[in-house]
JSON list of C-alpha atoms in Angstrom, two decimals:
[
{"chain": "A", "resi": 89, "resn": "MET", "atom": "CA", "xyz": [48.47, -25.48, -47.83]},
{"chain": "A", "resi": 90, "resn": "ALA", "atom": "CA", "xyz": [49.72, -23.02, -45.25]},
{"chain": "A", "resi": 91, "resn": "GLU", "atom": "CA", "xyz": [53.41, -22.49, -44.97]},
{"chain": "A", "resi": 92, "resn": "ASP", "atom": "CA", "xyz": [55.12, -22.04, -41.60]},
{"chain": "A", "resi": 93, "resn": "LEU", "atom": "CA", "xyz": [56.35, -18.57, -40.76]},
{"chain": "A", "resi": 94, "resn": "VAL", "atom": "CA", "xyz": [60.04, -18.77, -39.92]},
{"chain": "A", "resi": 95, "resn": "LEU", "atom": "CA", "xyz": [61.93, -16.01, -38.09]},
{"chain": "A", "resi": 96, "resn": "ASP", "atom": "CA", "xyz": [65.33, -15.24, -39.49]},
{"chain": "A", "resi": 97, "resn": "THR", "atom": "CA", "xyz": [68.11, -15.74, -36.93]},
{"chain": "A", "resi": 98, "resn": "ALA", "atom": "CA", "xyz": [69.69, -12.40, -37.81]},
{"chain": "A", "resi": 99, "resn": "ILE", "atom": "CA", "xyz": [66.47, -10.57, -36.91]},
{"chain": "A", "resi": 100, "resn": "ARG", "atom": "CA", "xyz": [66.28, -12.47, -33.62]},
{"chain": "A", "resi": 101, "resn": "ASP", "atom": "CA", "xyz": [69.91, -11.76, -32.75]},
{"chain": "A", "resi": 102, "resn": "TRP", "atom": "CA", "xyz": [70.06, -8.09, -33.80]},
{"chain": "A", "resi": 103, "resn": "VAL", "atom": "CA", "xyz": [66.52, -6.85, -33.07]},
{"chain": "A", "resi": 104, "resn": "LEU", "atom": "CA", "xyz": [64.48, -8.90, -30.60]},
{"chain": "A", "resi": 105, "resn": "ILE", "atom": "CA", "xyz": [67.19, -9.72, -28.04]},
{"chain": "A", "resi": 106, "resn": "PRO", "atom": "CA", "xyz": [68.54, -6.11, -27.75]},
{"chain": "A", "resi": 107, "resn": "LEU", "atom": "CA", "xyz": [64.97, -4.78, -27.63]},
{"chain": "A", "resi": 108, "resn": "SER", "atom": "CA", "xyz": [64.12, -7.16, -24.77]},
{"chain": "A", "resi": 109, "resn": "VAL", "atom": "CA", "xyz": [67.27, -6.19, -22.87]},
{"chain": "A", "resi": 110, "resn": "VAL", "atom": "CA", "xyz": [66.52, -2.47, -23.32]},
{"chain": "A", "resi": 111, "resn": "MET", "atom": "CA", "xyz": [62.95, -2.91, -22.03]},
{"chain": "A", "resi": 112, "resn": "VAL", "atom": "CA", "xyz": [64.17, -4.72, -18.90]},
{"chain": "A", "resi": 113, "resn": "LEU", "atom": "CA", "xyz": [66.80, -2.05, -18.25]},
{"chain": "A", "resi": 114, "resn": "ILE", "atom": "CA", "xyz": [64.22, 0.72, -18.67]},
{"chain": "A", "resi": 115, "resn": "GLY", "atom": "CA", "xyz": [61.98, -0.98, -16.12]},
{"chain": "A", "resi": 116, "resn": "VAL", "atom": "CA", "xyz": [64.86, -1.22, -13.63]},
{"chain": "A", "resi": 117, "resn": "LEU", "atom": "CA", "xyz": [65.85, 2.40, -14.26]},
{"chain": "A", "resi": 118, "resn": "ARG", "atom": "CA", "xyz": [62.24, 3.56, -13.80]},
{"chain": "A", "resi": 119, "resn": "TYR", "atom": "CA", "xyz": [62.05, 1.68, -10.47]},
{"chain": "A", "resi": 120, "resn": "PHE", "atom": "CA", "xyz": [65.20, 3.29, -9.09]},
{"chain": "A", "resi": 121, "resn": "VAL", "atom": "CA", "xyz": [64.27, 6.78, -10.30]},
{"chain": "A", "resi": 122, "resn": "SER", "atom": "CA", "xyz": [60.86, 6.53, -8.65]},
{"chain": "A", "resi": 123, "resn": "LYS", "atom": "CA", "xyz": [62.55, 5.26, -5.48]},
{"chain": "A", "resi": 124, "resn": "LEU", "atom": "CA", "xyz": [64.85, 8.29, -5.46]},
{"chain": "A", "resi": 125, "resn": "MET", "atom": "CA", "xyz": [62.01, 10.72, -6.15]},
{"chain": "A", "resi": 126, "resn": "ARG", "atom": "CA", "xyz": [59.85, 9.30, -3.38]},
{"chain": "A", "resi": 127, "resn": "SER", "atom": "CA", "xyz": [60.11, 11.22, -0.14]},
{"chain": "A", "resi": 128, "resn": "SER", "atom": "CA", "xyz": [61.06, 8.98, 2.72]},
{"chain": "A", "resi": 129, "resn": "GLN", "atom": "CA", "xyz": [60.39, 11.48, 5.49]},
{"chain": "A", "resi": 130, "resn": "THR", "atom": "CA", "xyz": [59.11, 9.92, 8.65]},
{"chain": "A", "resi": 131, "resn": "PRO", "atom": "CA", "xyz": [56.07, 11.76, 9.99]},
{"chain": "A", "resi": 132, "resn": "ASP", "atom": "CA", "xyz": [56.21, 13.46, 13.36]},
{"chain": "A", "resi": 133, "resn": "VAL", "atom": "CA", "xyz": [54.88, 11.11, 16.02]},
{"chain": "A", "resi": 134, "resn": "LYS", "atom": "CA", "xyz": [53.09, 13.90, 17.89]},
{"chain": "A", "resi": 135, "resn": "ILE", "atom": "CA", "xyz": [51.20, 15.03, 14.78]},
{"chain": "A", "resi": 136, "resn": "VAL", "atom": "CA", "xyz": [50.19, 11.45, 13.94]},
{"chain": "A", "resi": 137, "resn": "LYS", "atom": "CA", "xyz": [48.91, 10.86, 17.48]},
{"chain": "A", "resi": 138, "resn": "GLU", "atom": "CA", "xyz": [46.90, 14.10, 17.40]},
{"chain": "A", "resi": 139, "resn": "GLY", "atom": "CA", "xyz": [45.37, 13.11, 14.08]},
{"chain": "A", "resi": 140, "resn": "GLN", "atom": "CA", "xyz": [44.42, 9.69, 15.40]},
{"chain": "A", "resi": 141, "resn": "VAL", "atom": "CA", "xyz": [42.79, 11.26, 18.47]},
{"chain": "A", "resi": 142, "resn": "MET", "atom": "CA", "xyz": [40.80, 13.59, 16.23]},
{"chain": "A", "resi": 143, "resn": "LEU", "atom": "CA", "xyz": [39.63, 10.64, 14.11]},
{"chain": "A", "resi": 144, "resn": "ARG", "atom": "CA", "xyz": [38.58, 8.70, 17.19]},
{"chain": "A", "resi": 145, "resn": "ALA", "atom": "CA", "xyz": [36.65, 11.70, 18.55]},
{"chain": "A", "resi": 146, "resn": "ARG", "atom": "CA", "xyz": [34.95, 12.22, 15.18]},
{"chain": "A", "resi": 147, "resn": "ASN", "atom": "CA", "xyz": [33.97, 8.54, 15.04]},
{"chain": "A", "resi": 148, "resn": "LEU", "atom": "CA", "xyz": [32.59, 8.78, 18.57]},
{"chain": "A", "resi": 149, "resn": "ARG", "atom": "CA", "xyz": [30.46, 11.76, 17.62]},
{"chain": "A", "resi": 150, "resn": "ALA", "atom": "CA", "xyz": [29.24, 10.03, 14.45]},
{"chain": "A", "resi": 151, "resn": "GLY", "atom": "CA", "xyz": [28.37, 6.81, 16.28]},
{"chain": "A", "resi": 152, "resn": "ALA", "atom": "CA", "xyz": [26.82, 8.39, 19.37]},
{"chain": "A", "resi": 153, "resn": "ASN", "atom": "CA", "xyz": [23.38, 7.00, 18.52]},
{"chain": "A", "resi": 154, "resn": "PHE", "atom": "CA", "xyz": [24.65, 3.43, 18.28]},
{"chain": "A", "resi": 155, "resn": "ILE", "atom": "CA", "xyz": [26.23, 3.08, 21.73]},
{"chain": "A", "resi": 156, "resn": "PRO", "atom": "CA", "xyz": [24.63, 3.36, 25.19]},
{"chain": "A", "resi": 157, "resn": "SER", "atom": "CA", "xyz": [24.45, 6.85, 26.63]},
{"chain": "A", "resi": 158, "resn": "LYS", "atom": "CA", "xyz": [26.55, 5.87, 29.67]},
{"chain": "A", "resi": 159, "resn": "ALA", "atom": "CA", "xyz": [29.35, 4.62, 27.40]},
{"chain": "A", "resi": 160, "resn": "PHE", "atom": "CA", "xyz": [29.12, 7.78, 25.28]},
{"chain": "A", "resi": 161, "resn": "ARG", "atom": "CA", "xyz": [29.41, 10.03, 28.35]},
{"chain": "A", "resi": 162, "resn": "ALA", "atom": "CA", "xyz": [32.43, 8.06, 29.60]},
{"chain": "A", "resi": 163, "resn": "ARG", "atom": "CA", "xyz": [34.19, 8.41, 26.25]},
{"chain": "A", "resi": 164, "resn": "LYS", "atom": "CA", "xyz": [33.24, 12.07, 26.02]},
{"chain": "A", "resi": 165, "resn": "ILE", "atom": "CA", "xyz": [34.80, 12.71, 29.42]},
{"chain": "A", "resi": 166, "resn": "TYR", "atom": "CA", "xyz": [37.89, 10.80, 28.30]},
{"chain": "A", "resi": 167, "resn": "PHE", "atom": "CA", "xyz": [38.31, 13.16, 25.36]},
{"chain": "A", "resi": 168, "resn": "CYS", "atom": "CA", "xyz": [37.05, 16.46, 26.82]},
{"chain": "A", "resi": 169, "resn": "ASN", "atom": "CA", "xyz": [38.03, 16.39, 30.51]},
{"chain": "A", "resi": 170, "resn": "GLU", "atom": "CA", "xyz": [39.53, 19.75, 31.55]},
{"chain": "A", "resi": 171, "resn": "GLU", "atom": "CA", "xyz": [42.22, 18.15, 33.73]},
{"chain": "A", "resi": 172, "resn": "ASN", "atom": "CA", "xyz": [43.67, 15.45, 31.51]},
{"chain": "A", "resi": 173, "resn": "GLY", "atom": "CA", "xyz": [41.42, 15.08, 28.46]},
{"chain": "A", "resi": 174, "resn": "LEU", "atom": "CA", "xyz": [43.02, 14.24, 25.14]},
{"chain": "A", "resi": 175, "resn": "LEU", "atom": "CA", "xyz": [41.38, 17.14, 23.31]},
{"chain": "A", "resi": 176, "resn": "PHE", "atom": "CA", "xyz": [41.75, 19.76, 26.06]},
{"chain": "A", "resi": 177, "resn": "VAL", "atom": "CA", "xyz": [44.24, 22.55, 25.29]},
{"chain": "A", "resi": 178, "resn": "PRO", "atom": "CA", "xyz": [45.14, 24.86, 28.18]},
{"chain": "A", "resi": 179, "resn": "LYS", "atom": "CA", "xyz": [44.49, 28.56, 27.52]},
{"chain": "A", "resi": 180, "resn": "GLY", "atom": "CA", "xyz": [48.18, 29.45, 27.68]},
{"chain": "A", "resi": 181, "resn": "GLN", "atom": "CA", "xyz": [49.05, 26.89, 25.00]},
{"chain": "A", "resi": 182, "resn": "ALA", "atom": "CA", "xyz": [46.26, 27.75, 22.58]},
{"chain": "A", "resi": 183, "resn": "GLN", "atom": "CA", "xyz": [47.55, 29.09, 19.29]},
{"chain": "A", "resi": 184, "resn": "ASN", "atom": "CA", "xyz": [46.98, 32.72, 18.42]},
{"chain": "A", "resi": 185, "resn": "PRO", "atom": "CA", "xyz": [44.23, 33.14, 15.75]},
{"chain": "A", "resi": 186, "resn": "GLN", "atom": "CA", "xyz": [46.55, 35.31, 13.64]},
{"chain": "A", "resi": 187, "resn": "ALA", "atom": "CA", "xyz": [49.26, 32.67, 13.83]},
{"chain": "A", "resi": 188, "resn": "GLN", "atom": "CA", "xyz": [46.72, 30.10, 12.69]},
{"chain": "A", "resi": 189, "resn": "MET", "atom": "CA", "xyz": [45.88, 32.27, 9.68]},
{"chain": "A", "resi": 190, "resn": "PHE", "atom": "CA", "xyz": [49.56, 32.53, 8.71]},
{"chain": "A", "resi": 191, "resn": "SER", "atom": "CA", "xyz": [50.12, 28.79, 9.09]},
{"chain": "A", "resi": 192, "resn": "ASP", "atom": "CA", "xyz": [47.13, 27.96, 6.85]},
{"chain": "A", "resi": 193, "resn": "PRO", "atom": "CA", "xyz": [48.13, 28.30, 3.17]},
{"chain": "A", "resi": 194, "resn": "ASN", "atom": "CA", "xyz": [44.47, 28.59, 2.10]},
{"chain": "A", "resi": 195, "resn": "MET", "atom": "CA", "xyz": [44.17, 31.87, 3.96]},
{"chain": "A", "resi": 196, "resn": "ALA", "atom": "CA", "xyz": [46.81, 33.40, 1.66]},
{"chain": "A", "resi": 197, "resn": "MET", "atom": "CA", "xyz": [44.68, 32.54, -1.37]},
{"chain": "A", "resi": 198, "resn": "ASP", "atom": "CA", "xyz": [41.52, 34.25, -0.11]}
]
């Protein structure tokens, strides 16, 4: 007949309990280290808004065939109007092409 496997109390007290405690402490330490390493910088609101406008304009262009032409023209004017359009940049505020090259890190690689 099969005999029961019995764990010695000394092994439980001196091996399994300290090993369990060490594993829990390592998990807690790993959590706090990853929390410290994580950057908690809040993004610039202006940059986020510009990105959202660009996404909306891209989605409008992609879905132009699925909406009525009158609605498309109204949205296009909303984005591209020269007086107060969201995507319109006055000529005095446009960024210099050389400044754009310096701000783009991929240009330094080429």
